[in-house]
Amino acid sequence: MDLKRENVLIEALPYIQKFYDSIMVIKLGGHAMVDPGIMDDIIRDVVLLRFVGIHPVIVHGGGPEITEKMERMGKKSEFIGGLRITDDETLEIARMVLVGNINTKIVSLIGRHGGNGVGLSGKDGKMILARKKPPQKVRIKEMEHDVDFGWVGDTEIINPELIHILTEKSYIPVISPIAMDTKGNTLNINADVVASDIATSLNAEKLILLTDVTGVLRDKDDPSTRISRIKVEEVEQLIEDGVISAGMIPKIRSAASAVISGVDRVHIINGSVSHSLLLELFTDTGIGTMVYEEENSN
């Protein structure tokens, strides 16, 4: 008799018991957004979480699709510090891709696998009120420049009431990182930041950031140099040392902010690995990088 499957279930049991009735925020990003096979596996795992008593909340990005759409329209993407410069045209493209395309696809996949998804943007129910990011000084090639990011926002207020209503009724909220300011202007917010802010507002058990990489690597070309655990107080030094760079900077800073604000742990894992979400949550050996505070390390 093959006991391997039984052992897997037995190993998972204490984790299922521990996380029962908890809220977990799962941020989808990277090439999962454009690879149907990867996305299908992830959403199937998310639906499984709902049926074992966990309340998943999905926040999604869509950087690769936005870039692809812009290129097809003859427009070049420009990034500084991991954030996309967003003028009027770029904002409209981002809104179309995030709200009109990716969000509806995720909701449909949830339904295909037996769950009940509800598509939202941060504008629905005034869920995310934001302010336009002010110009910032950025060092480029040893020179400081004032950079206006355009219609990029910083979160001011998260109103989680609508999310609570949906999760209590066993729905899976699917949230696009499009917000508005007090004047009704539309703003695009980094999806990692939105996921962190929402996880904090919900007092989530975990925030899981699904990416294209196996966590934080000391050598970006060598997966064996993965850093399995990072204390929040180590984050800025790793950025200064260049270990954390480019698009990983807002990701790690958002993770640290969430932990400091009360989220138990934040995990950065490779969504391209089959069933990485389940492996991270329900097995004794984790994958990826965990961001934590000392007292939450056990």
JSON list of C-alpha atoms in Angstrom, two decimals, residues 45-270:
[
{"chain": "A", "resi": 45, "resn": "ASP", "atom": "CA", "xyz": [-5.24, 25.78, -4.57]},
{"chain": "A", "resi": 46, "resn": "VAL", "atom": "CA", "xyz": [-6.99, 28.97, -3.42]},
{"chain": "A", "resi": 47, "resn": "VAL", "atom": "CA", "xyz": [-10.39, 27.30, -3.77]},
{"chain": "A", "resi": 48, "resn": "LEU", "atom": "CA", "xyz": [-9.09, 24.34, -1.76]},
{"chain": "A", "resi": 49, "resn": "LEU", "atom": "CA", "xyz": [-8.13, 26.76, 1.03]},
{"chain": "A", "resi": 50, "resn": "ARG", "atom": "CA", "xyz": [-11.70, 28.02, 1.15]},
{"chain": "A", "resi": 51, "resn": "PHE", "atom": "CA", "xyz": [-13.08, 24.49, 1.45]},
{"chain": "A", "resi": 52, "resn": "VAL", "atom": "CA", "xyz": [-10.78, 23.62, 4.38]},
{"chain": "A", "resi": 53, "resn": "GLY", "atom": "CA", "xyz": [-12.05, 26.62, 6.33]},
{"chain": "A", "resi": 54, "resn": "ILE", "atom": "CA", "xyz": [-9.57, 29.37, 5.43]},
{"chain": "A", "resi": 55, "resn": "HIS", "atom": "CA", "xyz": [-10.80, 32.71, 4.09]},
{"chain": "A", "resi": 56, "resn": "PRO", "atom": "CA", "xyz": [-8.57, 33.65, 1.13]},
{"chain": "A", "resi": 57, "resn": "VAL", "atom": "CA", "xyz": [-8.54, 37.19, -0.24]},
{"chain": "A", "resi": 58, "resn": "ILE", "atom": "CA", "xyz": [-6.83, 37.67, -3.61]},
{"chain": "A", "resi": 59, "resn": "VAL", "atom": "CA", "xyz": [-5.05, 40.87, -4.62]},
{"chain": "A", "resi": 60, "resn": "HIS", "atom": "CA", "xyz": [-3.57, 40.75, -8.11]},
{"chain": "A", "resi": 61, "resn": "GLY", "atom": "CA", "xyz": [-1.12, 42.70, -10.14]},
{"chain": "A", "resi": 62, "resn": "GLY", "atom": "CA", "xyz": [-0.60, 42.48, -13.86]},
{"chain": "A", "resi": 63, "resn": "GLY", "atom": "CA", "xyz": [2.72, 44.09, -14.71]},
{"chain": "A", "resi": 64, "resn": "PRO", "atom": "CA", "xyz": [3.69, 41.79, -17.59]},
{"chain": "A", "resi": 65, "resn": "GLU", "atom": "CA", "xyz": [0.27, 42.12, -19.24]},
{"chain": "A", "resi": 66, "resn": "ILE", "atom": "CA", "xyz": [0.28, 45.90, -18.84]},
{"chain": "A", "resi": 67, "resn": "THR", "atom": "CA", "xyz": [3.76, 46.08, -20.38]},
{"chain": "A", "resi": 68, "resn": "GLU", "atom": "CA", "xyz": [2.72, 43.80, -23.24]},
{"chain": "A", "resi": 69, "resn": "LYS", "atom": "CA", "xyz": [-0.41, 45.85, -23.92]},
{"chain": "A", "resi": 70, "resn": "MET", "atom": "CA", "xyz": [1.60, 49.08, -23.89]},
{"chain": "A", "resi": 71, "resn": "GLU", "atom": "CA", "xyz": [4.14, 47.66, -26.35]},
{"chain": "A", "resi": 72, "resn": "ARG", "atom": "CA", "xyz": [1.35, 46.59, -28.72]},
{"chain": "A", "resi": 73, "resn": "MET", "atom": "CA", "xyz": [0.09, 50.17, -28.57]},
{"chain": "A", "resi": 74, "resn": "GLY", "atom": "CA", "xyz": [3.58, 51.51, -29.32]},
{"chain": "A", "resi": 75, "resn": "LYS", "atom": "CA", "xyz": [4.20, 52.85, -25.82]},
{"chain": "A", "resi": 76, "resn": "LYS", "atom": "CA", "xyz": [7.34, 52.12, -23.79]},
{"chain": "A", "resi": 77, "resn": "SER", "atom": "CA", "xyz": [7.15, 51.29, -20.08]},
{"chain": "A", "resi": 78, "resn": "GLU", "atom": "CA", "xyz": [9.38, 53.26, -17.74]},
{"chain": "A", "resi": 79, "resn": "PHE", "atom": "CA", "xyz": [10.20, 52.07, -14.22]},
{"chain": "A", "resi": 80, "resn": "ILE", "atom": "CA", "xyz": [12.03, 53.83, -11.41]},
{"chain": "A", "resi": 81, "resn": "GLY", "atom": "CA", "xyz": [12.59, 52.09, -8.08]},
{"chain": "A", "resi": 82, "resn": "GLY", "atom": "CA", "xyz": [10.29, 49.28, -9.14]},
{"chain": "A", "resi": 83, "resn": "LEU", "atom": "CA", "xyz": [7.36, 51.65, -9.80]},
{"chain": "A", "resi": 84, "resn": "ARG", "atom": "CA", "xyz": [5.86, 52.30, -13.24]},
{"chain": "A", "resi": 85, "resn": "ILE", "atom": "CA", "xyz": [5.67, 55.91, -14.42]},
{"chain": "A", "resi": 86, "resn": "THR", "atom": "CA", "xyz": [1.95, 56.33, -15.10]},
{"chain": "A", "resi": 87, "resn": "ASP", "atom": "CA", "xyz": [0.66, 59.09, -17.37]},
{"chain": "A", "resi": 88, "resn": "ASP", "atom": "CA", "xyz": [-2.98, 59.40, -18.52]},
{"chain": "A", "resi": 89, "resn": "GLU", "atom": "CA", "xyz": [-2.64, 56.84, -21.31]},
{"chain": "A", "resi": 90, "resn": "THR", "atom": "CA", "xyz": [-0.73, 54.36, -19.16]},
{"chain": "A", "resi": 91, "resn": "LEU", "atom": "CA", "xyz": [-3.34, 54.65, -16.42]},
{"chain": "A", "resi": 92, "resn": "GLU", "atom": "CA", "xyz": [-6.13, 53.83, -18.85]},
{"chain": "A", "resi": 93, "resn": "ILE", "atom": "CA", "xyz": [-4.21, 50.81, -20.17]},
{"chain": "A", "resi": 94, "resn": "ALA", "atom": "CA", "xyz": [-3.54, 49.62, -16.61]},
{"chain": "A", "resi": 95, "resn": "ARG", "atom": "CA", "xyz": [-7.20, 50.01, -15.68]},
{"chain": "A", "resi": 96, "resn": "MET", "atom": "CA", "xyz": [-8.35, 48.05, -18.73]},
{"chain": "A", "resi": 97, "resn": "VAL", "atom": "CA", "xyz": [-5.88, 45.23, -18.13]},
{"chain": "A", "resi": 98, "resn": "LEU", "atom": "CA", "xyz": [-6.32, 44.95, -14.37]},
{"chain": "A", "resi": 99, "resn": "VAL", "atom": "CA", "xyz": [-10.07, 45.49, -13.97]},
{"chain": "A", "resi": 100, "resn": "GLY", "atom": "CA", "xyz": [-11.43, 44.50, -17.35]},
{"chain": "A", "resi": 101, "resn": "ASN", "atom": "CA", "xyz": [-9.22, 41.54, -18.17]},
{"chain": "A", "resi": 102, "resn": "ILE", "atom": "CA", "xyz": [-7.23, 39.91, -15.35]},
{"chain": "A", "resi": 103, "resn": "ASN", "atom": "CA", "xyz": [-9.81, 40.38, -12.62]},
{"chain": "A", "resi": 104, "resn": "THR", "atom": "CA", "xyz": [-12.63, 38.81, -14.59]},
{"chain": "A", "resi": 105, "resn": "LYS", "atom": "CA", "xyz": [-10.41, 35.88, -15.64]},
{"chain": "A", "resi": 106, "resn": "ILE", "atom": "CA", "xyz": [-9.57, 35.10, -12.02]},
{"chain": "A", "resi": 107, "resn": "VAL", "atom": "CA", "xyz": [-13.22, 35.23, -10.99]},
{"chain": "A", "resi": 108, "resn": "SER", "atom": "CA", "xyz": [-14.11, 32.85, -13.83]},
{"chain": "A", "resi": 109, "resn": "LEU", "atom": "CA", "xyz": [-11.37, 30.42, -12.79]},
{"chain": "A", "resi": 110, "resn": "ILE", "atom": "CA", "xyz": [-12.63, 30.41, -9.20]},
{"chain": "A", "resi": 111, "resn": "GLY", "atom": "CA", "xyz": [-16.08, 29.50, -10.50]},
{"chain": "A", "resi": 112, "resn": "ARG", "atom": "CA", "xyz": [-14.66, 26.76, -12.72]},
{"chain": "A", "resi": 113, "resn": "HIS", "atom": "CA", "xyz": [-13.08, 25.11, -9.69]},
{"chain": "A", "resi": 114, "resn": "GLY", "atom": "CA", "xyz": [-16.20, 25.26, -7.56]},
{"chain": "A", "resi": 115, "resn": "GLY", "atom": "CA", "xyz": [-15.68, 28.47, -5.61]},
{"chain": "A", "resi": 116, "resn": "ASN", "atom": "CA", "xyz": [-17.52, 31.78, -5.57]},
{"chain": "A", "resi": 117, "resn": "GLY", "atom": "CA", "xyz": [-15.38, 34.74, -6.59]},
{"chain": "A", "resi": 118, "resn": "VAL", "atom": "CA", "xyz": [-16.35, 38.41, -6.58]},
{"chain": "A", "resi": 119, "resn": "GLY", "atom": "CA", "xyz": [-14.34, 40.89, -8.65]},
{"chain": "A", "resi": 120, "resn": "LEU", "atom": "CA", "xyz": [-13.58, 44.26, -7.08]},
{"chain": "A", "resi": 121, "resn": "SER", "atom": "CA", "xyz": [-11.33, 47.25, -7.52]},
{"chain": "A", "resi": 122, "resn": "GLY", "atom": "CA", "xyz": [-10.26, 49.51, -4.70]},
{"chain": "A", "resi": 123, "resn": "LYS", "atom": "CA", "xyz": [-12.85, 52.02, -5.89]},
{"chain": "A", "resi": 124, "resn": "ASP", "atom": "CA", "xyz": [-15.75, 49.70, -5.02]},
{"chain": "A", "resi": 125, "resn": "GLY", "atom": "CA", "xyz": [-17.34, 50.65, -1.71]},
{"chain": "A", "resi": 126, "resn": "LYS", "atom": "CA", "xyz": [-14.54, 53.22, -1.26]},
{"chain": "A", "resi": 127, "resn": "MET", "atom": "CA", "xyz": [-12.41, 50.26, -0.25]},
{"chain": "A", "resi": 128, "resn": "ILE", "atom": "CA", "xyz": [-9.11, 52.01, -0.99]},
{"chain": "A", "resi": 129, "resn": "LEU", "atom": "CA", "xyz": [-8.77, 55.77, -0.67]},
{"chain": "A", "resi": 130, "resn": "ALA", "atom": "CA", "xyz": [-5.38, 56.98, -1.83]},
{"chain": "A", "resi": 131, "resn": "ARG", "atom": "CA", "xyz": [-3.40, 60.11, -2.56]},
{"chain": "A", "resi": 132, "resn": "LYS", "atom": "CA", "xyz": [-1.20, 60.85, -5.54]},
{"chain": "A", "resi": 133, "resn": "LYS", "atom": "CA", "xyz": [2.42, 60.01, -4.82]},
{"chain": "A", "resi": 134, "resn": "PRO", "atom": "CA", "xyz": [4.39, 63.27, -4.62]},
{"chain": "A", "resi": 135, "resn": "PRO", "atom": "CA", "xyz": [7.52, 63.80, -6.75]},
{"chain": "A", "resi": 136, "resn": "GLN", "atom": "CA", "xyz": [10.52, 62.10, -5.19]},
{"chain": "A", "resi": 137, "resn": "LYS", "atom": "CA", "xyz": [14.26, 62.48, -5.41]},
{"chain": "A", "resi": 138, "resn": "VAL", "atom": "CA", "xyz": [15.73, 59.37, -7.01]},
{"chain": "A", "resi": 139, "resn": "ARG", "atom": "CA", "xyz": [19.43, 58.68, -7.53]},
{"chain": "A", "resi": 140, "resn": "ILE", "atom": "CA", "xyz": [20.14, 57.62, -11.12]},
{"chain": "A", "resi": 141, "resn": "LYS", "atom": "CA", "xyz": [23.77, 57.06, -12.13]},
{"chain": "A", "resi": 142, "resn": "GLU", "atom": "CA", "xyz": [25.10, 59.02, -9.12]},
{"chain": "A", "resi": 143, "resn": "MET", "atom": "CA", "xyz": [22.81, 61.97, -9.89]},
{"chain": "A", "resi": 144, "resn": "GLU", "atom": "CA", "xyz": [19.67, 62.96, -7.99]},
{"chain": "A", "resi": 145, "resn": "HIS", "atom": "CA", "xyz": [16.55, 63.65, -10.07]},
{"chain": "A", "resi": 146, "resn": "ASP", "atom": "CA", "xyz": [13.06, 64.81, -9.12]},
{"chain": "A", "resi": 147, "resn": "VAL", "atom": "CA", "xyz": [10.72, 62.14, -10.48]},
{"chain": "A", "resi": 148, "resn": "ASP", "atom": "CA", "xyz": [6.96, 62.55, -10.91]},
{"chain": "A", "resi": 149, "resn": "PHE", "atom": "CA", "xyz": [5.42, 59.07, -11.02]},
{"chain": "A", "resi": 150, "resn": "GLY", "atom": "CA", "xyz": [2.17, 60.39, -12.51]},
{"chain": "A", "resi": 151, "resn": "TRP", "atom": "CA", "xyz": [-1.07, 58.68, -11.50]},
{"chain": "A", "resi": 152, "resn": "VAL", "atom": "CA", "xyz": [0.61, 56.42, -8.95]},
{"chain": "A", "resi": 153, "resn": "GLY", "atom": "CA", "xyz": [-0.96, 56.43, -5.52]},
{"chain": "A", "resi": 154, "resn": "ASP", "atom": "CA", "xyz": [-0.13, 55.83, -1.88]},
{"chain": "A", "resi": 155, "resn": "THR", "atom": "CA", "xyz": [-2.79, 54.27, 0.30]},
{"chain": "A", "resi": 156, "resn": "GLU", "atom": "CA", "xyz": [-4.41, 56.55, 2.85]},
{"chain": "A", "resi": 157, "resn": "ILE", "atom": "CA", "xyz": [-7.39, 54.53, 4.09]},
{"chain": "A", "resi": 158, "resn": "ILE", "atom": "CA", "xyz": [-8.46, 50.89, 3.71]},
{"chain": "A", "resi": 159, "resn": "ASN", "atom": "CA", "xyz": [-12.13, 50.21, 4.41]},
{"chain": "A", "resi": 160, "resn": "PRO", "atom": "CA", "xyz": [-12.34, 46.42, 4.85]},
{"chain": "A", "resi": 161, "resn": "GLU", "atom": "CA", "xyz": [-16.10, 46.26, 5.51]},
{"chain": "A", "resi": 162, "resn": "LEU", "atom": "CA", "xyz": [-16.99, 44.95, 2.05]},
{"chain": "A", "resi": 163, "resn": "ILE", "atom": "CA", "xyz": [-14.25, 42.30, 2.24]},
{"chain": "A", "resi": 164, "resn": "HIS", "atom": "CA", "xyz": [-15.52, 41.10, 5.63]},
{"chain": "A", "resi": 165, "resn": "ILE", "atom": "CA", "xyz": [-19.08, 40.86, 4.32]},
{"chain": "A", "resi": 166, "resn": "LEU", "atom": "CA", "xyz": [-17.96, 38.72, 1.38]},
{"chain": "A", "resi": 167, "resn": "THR", "atom": "CA", "xyz": [-15.63, 36.40, 3.29]},
{"chain": "A", "resi": 168, "resn": "GLU", "atom": "CA", "xyz": [-18.25, 35.79, 5.98]},
{"chain": "A", "resi": 169, "resn": "LYS", "atom": "CA", "xyz": [-20.57, 34.56, 3.21]},
{"chain": "A", "resi": 170, "resn": "SER", "atom": "CA", "xyz": [-17.84, 32.24, 1.83]},
{"chain": "A", "resi": 171, "resn": "TYR", "atom": "CA", "xyz": [-17.07, 34.39, -1.22]},
{"chain": "A", "resi": 172, "resn": "ILE", "atom": "CA", "xyz": [-13.49, 34.89, -2.39]},
{"chain": "A", "resi": 173, "resn": "PRO", "atom": "CA", "xyz": [-12.83, 38.61, -3.04]},
{"chain": "A", "resi": 174, "resn": "VAL", "atom": "CA", "xyz": [-10.57, 39.34, -6.03]},
{"chain": "A", "resi": 175, "resn": "ILE", "atom": "CA", "xyz": [-9.17, 42.87, -5.79]},
{"chain": "A", "resi": 176, "resn": "SER", "atom": "CA", "xyz": [-7.48, 45.02, -8.45]},
{"chain": "A", "resi": 177, "resn": "PRO", "atom": "CA", "xyz": [-5.00, 47.65, -7.16]},
{"chain": "A", "resi": 178, "resn": "ILE", "atom": "CA", "xyz": [-6.94, 50.56, -8.67]},
{"chain": "A", "resi": 179, "resn": "ALA", "atom": "CA", "xyz": [-7.99, 53.18, -6.12]},
{"chain": "A", "resi": 180, "resn": "MET", "atom": "CA", "xyz": [-9.34, 56.72, -6.03]},
{"chain": "A", "resi": 181, "resn": "ASP", "atom": "CA", "xyz": [-8.56, 59.90, -4.16]},
{"chain": "A", "resi": 182, "resn": "THR", "atom": "CA", "xyz": [-10.99, 62.18, -2.34]},
{"chain": "A", "resi": 183, "resn": "LYS", "atom": "CA", "xyz": [-11.70, 64.04, -5.61]},
{"chain": "A", "resi": 184, "resn": "GLY", "atom": "CA", "xyz": [-12.61, 60.85, -7.46]},
{"chain": "A", "resi": 185, "resn": "ASN", "atom": "CA", "xyz": [-9.38, 60.65, -9.49]},
{"chain": "A", "resi": 186, "resn": "THR", "atom": "CA", "xyz": [-8.25, 57.14, -10.40]},
{"chain": "A", "resi": 187, "resn": "LEU", "atom": "CA", "xyz": [-4.86, 56.03, -9.08]},
{"chain": "A", "resi": 188, "resn": "ASN", "atom": "CA", "xyz": [-2.78, 52.94, -9.75]},
{"chain": "A", "resi": 189, "resn": "ILE", "atom": "CA", "xyz": [-1.10, 51.51, -6.63]},
{"chain": "A", "resi": 190, "resn": "ASN", "atom": "CA", "xyz": [1.65, 48.93, -6.51]},
{"chain": "A", "resi": 191, "resn": "ALA", "atom": "CA", "xyz": [-0.15, 45.60, -5.95]},
{"chain": "A", "resi": 192, "resn": "ASP", "atom": "CA", "xyz": [2.33, 44.46, -3.29]},
{"chain": "A", "resi": 193, "resn": "VAL", "atom": "CA", "xyz": [1.59, 47.62, -1.32]},
{"chain": "A", "resi": 194, "resn": "VAL", "atom": "CA", "xyz": [-2.17, 47.12, -1.69]},
{"chain": "A", "resi": 195, "resn": "ALA", "atom": "CA", "xyz": [-1.89, 43.50, -0.57]},
{"chain": "A", "resi": 196, "resn": "SER", "atom": "CA", "xyz": [0.14, 44.55, 2.48]},
{"chain": "A", "resi": 197, "resn": "ASP", "atom": "CA", "xyz": [-2.30, 47.31, 3.42]},
{"chain": "A", "resi": 198, "resn": "ILE", "atom": "CA", "xyz": [-5.32, 45.05, 3.01]},
{"chain": "A", "resi": 199, "resn": "ALA", "atom": "CA", "xyz": [-3.69, 42.25, 5.02]},
{"chain": "A", "resi": 200, "resn": "THR", "atom": "CA", "xyz": [-2.99, 44.73, 7.80]},
{"chain": "A", "resi": 201, "resn": "SER", "atom": "CA", "xyz": [-6.55, 46.09, 7.80]},
{"chain": "A", "resi": 202, "resn": "LEU", "atom": "CA", "xyz": [-7.95, 42.55, 7.99]},
{"chain": "A", "resi": 203, "resn": "ASN", "atom": "CA", "xyz": [-5.50, 41.46, 10.72]},
{"chain": "A", "resi": 204, "resn": "ALA", "atom": "CA", "xyz": [-4.65, 38.57, 8.41]},
{"chain": "A", "resi": 205, "resn": "GLU", "atom": "CA", "xyz": [-2.87, 35.45, 9.62]},
{"chain": "A", "resi": 206, "resn": "LYS", "atom": "CA", "xyz": [-0.61, 35.51, 6.58]},
{"chain": "A", "resi": 207, "resn": "LEU", "atom": "CA", "xyz": [0.25, 37.57, 3.53]},
{"chain": "A", "resi": 208, "resn": "ILE", "atom": "CA", "xyz": [1.60, 35.45, 0.69]},
{"chain": "A", "resi": 209, "resn": "LEU", "atom": "CA", "xyz": [3.29, 37.16, -2.25]},
{"chain": "A", "resi": 210, "resn": "LEU", "atom": "CA", "xyz": [3.46, 34.90, -5.30]},
{"chain": "A", "resi": 211, "resn": "THR", "atom": "CA", "xyz": [6.25, 35.97, -7.66]},
{"chain": "A", "resi": 212, "resn": "ASP", "atom": "CA", "xyz": [8.49, 34.64, -10.44]},
{"chain": "A", "resi": 213, "resn": "VAL", "atom": "CA", "xyz": [11.48, 34.08, -8.15]},
{"chain": "A", "resi": 214, "resn": "THR", "atom": "CA", "xyz": [12.29, 31.73, -5.30]},
{"chain": "A", "resi": 215, "resn": "GLY", "atom": "CA", "xyz": [12.26, 34.41, -2.62]},
{"chain": "A", "resi": 216, "resn": "VAL", "atom": "CA", "xyz": [15.19, 36.73, -1.98]},
{"chain": "A", "resi": 217, "resn": "LEU", "atom": "CA", "xyz": [18.52, 35.52, -3.39]},
{"chain": "A", "resi": 218, "resn": "ARG", "atom": "CA", "xyz": [21.96, 36.78, -2.29]},
{"chain": "A", "resi": 219, "resn": "ASP", "atom": "CA", "xyz": [23.04, 36.05, -5.86]},
{"chain": "A", "resi": 220, "resn": "LYS", "atom": "CA", "xyz": [20.17, 36.68, -8.23]},
{"chain": "A", "resi": 221, "resn": "ASP", "atom": "CA", "xyz": [21.55, 34.10, -10.67]},
{"chain": "A", "resi": 222, "resn": "ASP", "atom": "CA", "xyz": [21.93, 31.31, -8.09]},
{"chain": "A", "resi": 223, "resn": "PRO", "atom": "CA", "xyz": [18.73, 29.84, -6.56]},
{"chain": "A", "resi": 224, "resn": "SER", "atom": "CA", "xyz": [20.82, 28.03, -3.94]},
{"chain": "A", "resi": 225, "resn": "THR", "atom": "CA", "xyz": [21.58, 31.41, -2.29]},
{"chain": "A", "resi": 226, "resn": "ARG", "atom": "CA", "xyz": [17.96, 31.87, -1.21]},
{"chain": "A", "resi": 227, "resn": "ILE", "atom": "CA", "xyz": [17.55, 33.66, 2.13]},
{"chain": "A", "resi": 228, "resn": "SER", "atom": "CA", "xyz": [14.87, 31.65, 3.93]},
{"chain": "A", "resi": 229, "resn": "ARG", "atom": "CA", "xyz": [14.19, 34.18, 6.72]},
{"chain": "A", "resi": 230, "resn": "ILE", "atom": "CA", "xyz": [14.58, 37.95, 6.92]},
{"chain": "A", "resi": 231, "resn": "LYS", "atom": "CA", "xyz": [13.96, 39.99, 10.06]},
{"chain": "A", "resi": 232, "resn": "VAL", "atom": "CA", "xyz": [12.20, 43.30, 9.44]},
{"chain": "A", "resi": 233, "resn": "GLU", "atom": "CA", "xyz": [15.18, 45.21, 10.86]},
{"chain": "A", "resi": 234, "resn": "GLU", "atom": "CA", "xyz": [17.45, 43.64, 8.21]},
{"chain": "A", "resi": 235, "resn": "VAL", "atom": "CA", "xyz": [15.44, 44.85, 5.22]},
{"chain": "A", "resi": 236, "resn": "GLU", "atom": "CA", "xyz": [16.94, 48.31, 4.67]},
{"chain": "A", "resi": 237, "resn": "GLN", "atom": "CA", "xyz": [20.51, 47.04, 5.01]},
{"chain": "A", "resi": 238, "resn": "LEU", "atom": "CA", "xyz": [19.86, 44.35, 2.38]},
{"chain": "A", "resi": 239, "resn": "ILE", "atom": "CA", "xyz": [18.50, 47.07, 0.05]},
{"chain": "A", "resi": 240, "resn": "GLU", "atom": "CA", "xyz": [21.53, 49.28, 0.72]},
{"chain": "A", "resi": 241, "resn": "ASP", "atom": "CA", "xyz": [23.85, 46.34, 0.02]},
{"chain": "A", "resi": 242, "resn": "GLY", "atom": "CA", "xyz": [22.11, 45.70, -3.32]},
{"chain": "A", "resi": 243, "resn": "VAL", "atom": "CA", "xyz": [20.92, 42.22, -2.35]},
{"chain": "A", "resi": 244, "resn": "ILE", "atom": "CA", "xyz": [17.34, 43.48, -2.71]},
{"chain": "A", "resi": 245, "resn": "SER", "atom": "CA", "xyz": [16.89, 45.64, -5.81]},
{"chain": "A", "resi": 246, "resn": "ALA", "atom": "CA", "xyz": [14.49, 46.81, -8.54]},
{"chain": "A", "resi": 247, "resn": "GLY", "atom": "CA", "xyz": [10.97, 45.35, -8.28]},
{"chain": "A", "resi": 248, "resn": "MET", "atom": "CA", "xyz": [11.84, 43.37, -5.14]},
{"chain": "A", "resi": 249, "resn": "ILE", "atom": "CA", "xyz": [12.28, 46.63, -3.17]},
{"chain": "A", "resi": 250, "resn": "PRO", "atom": "CA", "xyz": [8.57, 47.60, -2.89]},
{"chain": "A", "resi": 251, "resn": "LYS", "atom": "CA", "xyz": [7.74, 43.92, -2.35]},
{"chain": "A", "resi": 252, "resn": "ILE", "atom": "CA", "xyz": [10.05, 43.52, 0.65]},
{"chain": "A", "resi": 253, "resn": "ARG", "atom": "CA", "xyz": [9.20, 46.93, 2.10]},
{"chain": "A", "resi": 254, "resn": "SER", "atom": "CA", "xyz": [5.50, 46.08, 1.87]},
{"chain": "A", "resi": 255, "resn": "ALA", "atom": "CA", "xyz": [6.17, 42.76, 3.58]},
{"chain": "A", "resi": 256, "resn": "ALA", "atom": "CA", "xyz": [8.06, 44.45, 6.41]},
{"chain": "A", "resi": 257, "resn": "SER", "atom": "CA", "xyz": [5.35, 47.07, 6.82]},
{"chain": "A", "resi": 258, "resn": "ALA", "atom": "CA", "xyz": [2.67, 44.37, 7.08]},
{"chain": "A", "resi": 259, "resn": "VAL", "atom": "CA", "xyz": [4.61, 42.46, 9.75]},
{"chain": "A", "resi": 260, "resn": "ILE", "atom": "CA", "xyz": [5.27, 45.61, 11.78]},
{"chain": "A", "resi": 261, "resn": "SER", "atom": "CA", "xyz": [1.55, 46.46, 11.54]},
{"chain": "A", "resi": 262, "resn": "GLY", "atom": "CA", "xyz": [0.40, 43.10, 12.90]},
{"chain": "A", "resi": 263, "resn": "VAL", "atom": "CA", "xyz": [0.34, 40.50, 10.11]},
{"chain": "A", "resi": 264, "resn": "ASP", "atom": "CA", "xyz": [1.86, 37.38, 11.65]},
{"chain": "A", "resi": 265, "resn": "ARG", "atom": "CA", "xyz": [4.15, 36.43, 8.76]},
{"chain": "A", "resi": 266, "resn": "VAL", "atom": "CA", "xyz": [4.73, 37.34, 5.15]},
{"chain": "A", "resi": 267, "resn": "HIS", "atom": "CA", "xyz": [5.93, 34.74, 2.65]},
{"chain": "A", "resi": 268, "resn": "ILE", "atom": "CA", "xyz": [7.47, 35.44, -0.75]},
{"chain": "A", "resi": 269, "resn": "ILE", "atom": "CA", "xyz": [7.32, 32.31, -2.90]},
{"chain": "A", "resi": 270, "resn": "ASN", "atom": "CA", "xyz": [7.64, 31.27, -6.51]}
]
